CSV table of C-alpha atoms and ligand atoms in Angstrom, one decimal:
chain,number,residue,atom,x,y,z
A,1,MET,CA,0.0,0.0,0.0
A,2,GLU,CA,2.8,2.4,1.0
A,3,MET,CA,4.5,1.9,-2.3
A,4,ARG,CA,1.4,2.5,-4.3
A,5,PHE,CA,0.6,5.6,-2.4
A,6,SER,CA,4.0,7.1,-3.1
A,7,PHE,CA,3.7,6.2,-6.7
A,8,ILE,CA,0.5,8.2,-7.0
A,9,LYS,CA,2.1,11.1,-5.1
A,10,CYS,CA,5.0,11.0,-7.5
A,11,ARG,CA,2.8,10.9,-10.6
A,12,ILE,CA,0.9,14.1,-9.7
A,13,PHE,CA,4.1,16.0,-10.6
A,14,PHE,CA,3.7,15.0,-14.3
A,15,PRO,CA,1.1,17.5,-15.3
A,16,LEU,CA,2.7,20.2,-13.2
A,17,ALA,CA,6.2,20.2,-14.7
A,18,GLY,CA,5.7,19.7,-18.4
A,19,LEU,CA,7.4,17.7,-21.1
A,20,PHE,CA,10.8,17.1,-19.5
A,21,LEU,CA,9.2,15.0,-16.8
A,22,ILE,CA,7.5,12.6,-19.2
A,23,PHE,CA,11.0,11.3,-19.9
A,24,SER,CA,12.2,10.9,-16.4
A,25,GLY,CA,10.2,11.8,-13.3
A,26,CYS,CA,10.5,8.8,-10.9
A,27,ALA,CA,13.1,6.4,-9.5
A,28,THR,CA,12.9,3.6,-7.0
A,29,VAL,CA,14.7,3.4,-3.7
A,30,PRO,CA,16.6,0.1,-3.2
A,31,TYR,CA,15.4,-2.2,-0.4
A,32,THR,CA,12.4,-0.1,0.6
A,33,GLY,CA,10.9,0.1,-2.9
A,34,ARG,CA,9.7,3.6,-2.3
A,35,SER,CA,9.0,5.6,-5.5
A,36,GLN,CA,10.8,9.0,-5.5
A,37,LEU,CA,10.9,12.2,-7.5
A,38,SER,CA,13.8,12.3,-9.9
A,39,LEU,CA,13.9,15.2,-12.3
A,40,VAL,CA,17.6,15.2,-13.0
A,41,GLU,CA,19.5,12.6,-15.0
A,42,ASP,CA,22.0,10.5,-13.0
A,43,SER,CA,24.8,11.6,-15.3
A,44,GLU,CA,24.0,15.2,-14.5
A,45,VAL,CA,23.9,14.5,-10.8
A,46,LEU,CA,27.2,12.7,-10.9
A,47,GLN,CA,28.8,15.6,-12.8
A,48,MET,CA,27.6,18.1,-10.2
A,49,SER,CA,28.7,15.8,-7.4
A,50,VAL,CA,32.3,15.5,-8.8
A,51,ALA,CA,32.5,19.3,-9.3
A,52,SER,CA,31.3,20.0,-5.7
A,53,TYR,CA,33.6,17.3,-4.3
A,54,ARG,CA,36.7,18.8,-6.1
A,55,GLU,CA,35.8,22.2,-4.9
A,56,VAL,CA,35.5,21.2,-1.3
A,57,LEU,CA,38.7,19.2,-1.4
A,58,SER,CA,40.6,22.1,-3.0
A,59,GLN,CA,39.5,24.4,-0.1
A,60,SER,CA,40.4,21.8,2.6
A,61,GLU,CA,43.5,20.2,4.1
A,62,VAL,CA,43.3,16.5,3.2
A,63,ILE,CA,45.1,14.2,5.6
A,64,ARG,CA,47.0,11.2,4.2
A,65,ASN,CA,49.5,8.8,5.7
A,66,THR,CA,48.1,8.8,9.2
A,67,ASP,CA,46.5,6.0,11.2
A,68,ASP,CA,43.1,7.7,11.0
A,69,ALA,CA,43.4,8.2,7.2
A,70,ALA,CA,44.3,4.5,6.9
A,71,ILE,CA,41.2,3.5,9.0
A,72,LEU,CA,39.0,5.7,6.9
A,73,ASN,CA,40.4,4.0,3.7
A,74,ARG,CA,40.0,0.5,5.1
A,75,VAL,CA,36.4,1.1,6.2
A,76,GLY,CA,35.7,2.9,2.9
A,77,ARG,CA,36.9,-0.1,0.8
A,78,ARG,CA,34.9,-2.5,2.9
A,79,ILE,CA,31.7,-0.4,2.9
A,80,ALA,CA,32.1,0.2,-0.9
A,81,ALA,CA,32.4,-3.5,-1.6
A,82,ALA,CA,29.4,-4.2,0.6
A,83,ALA,CA,27.4,-1.5,-1.2
A,84,GLU,CA,28.1,-2.9,-4.6
A,85,GLU,CA,27.2,-6.4,-3.6
A,86,PHE,CA,24.0,-5.0,-1.9
A,87,MET,CA,22.9,-3.1,-5.0
A,88,ARG,CA,23.6,-6.2,-7.2
A,89,ASP,CA,21.3,-8.3,-4.9
A,90,GLU,CA,18.7,-5.6,-5.2
A,91,GLY,CA,18.9,-5.8,-9.0
A,92,MET,CA,20.2,-2.2,-9.2
A,93,GLY,CA,23.9,-3.0,-9.8
A,94,GLU,CA,24.0,-0.4,-12.6
A,95,VAL,CA,23.7,2.4,-10.1
A,96,THR,CA,27.0,1.6,-8.4
A,97,ASN,CA,28.7,0.7,-11.7
A,98,ASP,CA,28.9,4.4,-12.3
A,99,PHE,CA,30.4,5.1,-8.8
A,100,ASN,CA,34.0,6.1,-8.5
A,101,TRP,CA,34.6,5.7,-4.8
A,102,GLU,CA,36.8,8.2,-2.9
A,103,PHE,CA,37.4,8.5,0.8
A,104,ASN,CA,39.1,11.6,2.1
A,105,LEU,CA,39.8,12.7,5.7
A,106,ILE,CA,39.7,16.5,6.1
A,107,ASN,CA,41.8,18.1,8.8
A,108,ASP,CA,39.3,20.3,10.7
A,109,ASP,CA,38.5,19.5,14.4
A,110,GLU,CA,35.8,22.2,14.5
A,111,VAL,CA,33.7,20.4,11.8
A,112,ILE,CA,31.7,17.5,13.3
A,113,ASN,CA,30.5,16.1,10.0
A,114,ALA,CA,30.8,13.4,7.4
A,115,TRP,CA,29.0,12.9,4.1
A,116,CYS,CA,28.8,10.8,0.9
A,117,MET,CA,27.9,12.6,-2.3
A,118,PRO,CA,26.4,10.8,-5.3
A,119,GLY,CA,28.9,8.6,-7.0
A,120,GLY,CA,30.6,7.5,-3.8
A,121,LYS,CA,32.4,10.8,-3.0
A,122,ILE,CA,33.0,10.5,0.8
A,123,ALA,CA,34.5,13.0,3.2
A,124,PHE,CA,35.0,12.7,7.0
A,125,TYR,CA,36.2,15.7,9.0
A,126,THR,CA,38.5,15.0,11.9
A,127,GLY,CA,36.0,16.6,14.2
A,128,ILE,CA,33.6,13.7,13.9
A,129,LEU,CA,36.2,11.0,14.8
A,130,PRO,CA,35.9,11.3,18.6
A,131,TYR,CA,32.1,10.7,18.2
A,132,CYS,CA,32.8,7.6,16.2
A,133,GLU,CA,35.2,6.4,18.9
A,134,ASP,CA,36.7,3.6,16.8
A,135,GLU,CA,36.8,1.8,13.5
A,136,SER,CA,33.4,0.3,13.9
A,137,GLY,CA,31.9,3.7,14.7
A,138,VAL,CA,33.4,5.1,11.5
A,139,ALA,CA,31.8,2.1,9.7
A,140,VAL,CA,28.4,3.0,11.2
A,141,VAL,CA,28.6,6.6,10.0
A,142,MET,CA,29.9,5.6,6.6
A,143,GLY,CA,27.3,2.9,6.1
A,144,HIS,CA,24.6,5.5,6.9
A,145,GLU,CA,26.1,8.2,4.6
A,146,VAL,CA,26.7,5.7,1.7
A,147,ALA,CA,23.0,4.5,2.1
A,148,HIS,CA,21.9,8.1,1.4
A,149,ALA,CA,23.9,8.0,-1.8
A,150,LEU,CA,22.6,4.5,-2.8
A,151,ALA,CA,19.0,5.7,-2.2
A,152,ARG,CA,19.7,8.8,-4.3
A,153,HIS,CA,18.4,11.0,-1.6
A,154,GLY,CA,20.6,13.9,-2.8
A,155,ALA,CA,19.1,13.7,-6.3
A,156,GLU,CA,15.6,13.6,-4.8
A,157,ARG,CA,16.3,16.7,-2.6
A,158,LEU,CA,17.7,18.4,-5.7
A,159,SER,CA,14.6,17.5,-7.7
A,160,GLN,CA,12.3,18.8,-4.9
A,161,ASN,CA,14.3,22.0,-4.7
A,162,LEU,CA,14.4,22.5,-8.4
A,163,LEU,CA,10.6,22.1,-8.5
A,164,ILE,CA,10.2,24.7,-5.8
A,165,GLN,CA,12.7,27.2,-7.4
A,166,LEU,CA,11.8,26.7,-11.0
A,167,GLY,CA,8.2,25.6,-11.0
A,168,SER,CA,7.1,24.3,-14.4
A,169,THR,CA,9.9,25.7,-16.5
A,170,ALA,CA,12.1,23.4,-18.5
A,171,LEU,CA,14.4,22.0,-15.8
A,172,SER,CA,17.0,20.5,-18.1
A,173,LEU,CA,17.6,23.9,-19.7
A,174,SER,CA,17.8,25.7,-16.4
A,175,LEU,CA,20.5,23.5,-15.1
A,176,GLU,CA,22.8,24.8,-17.9
A,177,GLU,CA,21.6,28.3,-17.9
A,178,GLU,CA,21.8,28.9,-14.1
A,179,PRO,CA,25.0,27.1,-13.1
A,180,GLU,CA,25.4,29.2,-9.9
A,181,MET,CA,22.0,28.4,-8.6
A,182,THR,CA,22.3,24.8,-9.6
A,183,GLN,CA,25.6,24.6,-7.7
A,184,SER,CA,24.1,26.0,-4.6
A,185,LEU,CA,21.1,23.7,-4.8
A,186,ALA,CA,23.5,20.8,-5.2
A,187,TYR,CA,25.5,21.7,-2.1
A,188,ILE,CA,22.2,21.9,-0.1
A,189,ALA,CA,20.9,18.7,-1.7
A,190,PHE,CA,24.1,16.7,-1.1
A,191,GLY,CA,24.3,17.5,2.6
A,192,LEU,CA,27.1,20.1,2.5
A,193,GLY,CA,24.9,23.2,2.5
A,194,SER,CA,26.8,24.7,5.4
A,195,GLN,CA,29.6,25.5,2.9
A,196,ILE,CA,27.1,28.1,1.5
A,197,GLY,CA,25.4,28.8,4.9
A,198,PHE,CA,22.2,26.9,4.4
A,199,ILE,CA,21.6,23.6,6.1
A,200,LEU,CA,18.7,21.4,5.1
A,201,PRO,CA,18.1,18.5,7.4
A,202,TYR,CA,17.3,15.1,5.8
A,203,SER,CA,13.6,14.3,6.1
A,204,ARG,CA,12.5,11.6,8.5
A,205,THR,CA,11.8,9.3,5.5
A,206,HIS,CA,15.3,9.7,4.3
A,207,GLU,CA,16.8,9.2,7.7
A,208,TYR,CA,14.8,6.1,8.3
A,209,GLU,CA,15.8,4.6,4.9
A,210,ALA,CA,19.5,5.5,5.4
A,211,ASP,CA,19.4,3.9,8.9
A,212,GLN,CA,17.8,0.7,7.4
A,213,ILE,CA,20.2,0.4,4.5
A,214,GLY,CA,23.2,1.7,6.4
A,215,LEU,CA,22.9,-0.9,9.1
A,216,ILE,CA,22.8,-3.6,6.5
A,217,LEU,CA,25.9,-2.2,4.7
A,218,THR,CA,27.8,-1.9,8.0
A,219,ALA,CA,26.9,-5.5,8.8
A,220,ARG,CA,27.7,-6.8,5.3
A,221,ALA,CA,31.1,-5.1,5.6
A,222,GLY,CA,31.8,-7.1,8.7
A,223,TYR,CA,31.3,-4.5,11.4
A,224,ASP,CA,28.9,-5.0,14.3
A,225,PRO,CA,25.8,-3.0,13.5
A,226,ARG,CA,24.9,-2.8,17.2
A,227,ASN,CA,27.5,0.0,17.4
A,228,ALA,CA,24.9,2.2,15.7
A,229,ILE,CA,22.8,2.3,18.8
A,230,GLU,CA,25.7,3.6,20.8
A,231,PHE,CA,26.7,6.1,18.2
A,232,TRP,CA,23.2,7.6,17.9
A,233,GLU,CA,22.9,7.7,21.7
A,234,ARG,CA,26.2,9.7,21.8
A,235,MET,CA,24.7,12.0,19.2
A,236,LYS,CA,21.4,12.3,21.1
A,237,ALA,CA,23.3,13.2,24.3
A,238,GLN,CA,24.5,16.3,22.5
A,239,GLY,CA,21.0,17.7,22.6
A,240,ASP,CA,20.6,20.8,20.4
A,241,ASN,CA,24.3,21.5,20.0
A,242,SER,CA,24.4,23.8,17.0
A,243,GLU,CA,28.1,23.4,16.6
A,244,LEU,CA,27.4,19.8,15.6
A,245,GLU,CA,26.9,20.0,11.9
A,246,PHE,CA,26.2,16.3,11.6
A,247,LEU,CA,23.3,16.6,14.0
A,248,SER,CA,21.9,19.5,12.0
A,249,THR,CA,21.6,17.4,8.8
A,250,HIS,CA,20.8,14.2,10.8
A,251,PRO,CA,18.4,15.2,13.6
A,252,VAL,CA,17.9,12.5,16.2
A,253,ALA,CA,14.1,12.3,16.3
A,254,GLU,CA,12.5,10.9,19.4
A,255,ASP,CA,11.9,7.4,18.1
A,256,ARG,CA,15.1,7.0,16.1
A,257,ILE,CA,17.0,4.8,18.5
A,258,LYS,CA,14.0,2.7,19.1
A,259,GLU,CA,13.5,2.2,15.3
A,260,ILE,CA,17.2,1.3,14.9
A,261,LYS,CA,16.8,-1.4,17.6
A,262,GLU,CA,13.8,-2.7,15.7
A,263,MET,CA,15.9,-2.9,12.5
A,264,MET,CA,18.7,-4.8,14.3
A,265,PRO,CA,17.6,-8.4,14.0
A,266,GLU,CA,17.6,-8.1,10.2
A,267,ALA,CA,21.0,-6.4,10.2
A,268,LEU,CA,22.5,-9.0,12.5
A,269,LYS,CA,21.5,-11.8,10.0
A,270,TYR,CA,24.0,-10.2,7.6
A,271,TYR,CA,26.6,-9.8,10.4
A,272,ASN,CA,26.4,-13.4,11.4
A,273,LYS,CA,26.6,-14.5,7.7
A,274,TYR,CA,29.8,-12.4,7.4
A,275,ASN,CA,31.3,-14.0,10.5
A,276,GLN,CA,30.5,-17.5,9.3
A,277,ALA,CA,32.2,-16.7,5.9
A,278,HIS,CA,35.2,-15.1,7.7
A,279,PRO,CA,35.9,-17.3,10.7
B,301,LIG,ZN1,21.3,10.7,7.4
């Protein structure tokens, strides 16, 4: 029922936004099967993502050759492999085929944040590492962030924002004609809006999906998904700390930890399977 309802919700945008939408319009979230608004071609999203990623890295100090950088890389490779396997199992392997994974640690203790942009472009700031505590905590955060990318949440947010900003004008044209606005929208949509001073929290639907898929990725990569409960409890204990950028884009709603606990038996099946295969 849920799927059917979202499909109808998605379809009502067709008459609103004109010709362009007839050719694209909807995509499907892996695992949950939810139908989502998608007004931008994947190739365009990837292009914007790569450009934004390059820009952020060029303005940052990237750390290499430290223990923390090595941990981030190791977790990254394992989560990426788990993500590709997961998408193949979901019959959506073509999505990650176009990913070009990168994992970069940015030296900034003031920024408590981590994100994964479309195409597998991942950044962790040193400020979030104490909240991760150890390698499995990094895996929890990365699993969650990669899940946002697999579920194309950035593209969905971009589509929703484009619809609000541009209404029914030809969207494909506007992307080329208004590069600055498009770039700003991409920053907001991909979760790094604070770079331009505008943070847009992920919706509860997106957070729920990223928790579900993220726990499975963490487990499939061989990290104990139960660490997620502790991580989110640490986040929740921060209350309304506005310094905590990660908390601004990922609000810990009242029921979140309870929901994560409910997802745990499913995630643990994958963790046990991993442990059996890697005794
Ligand atoms: Zn999230």
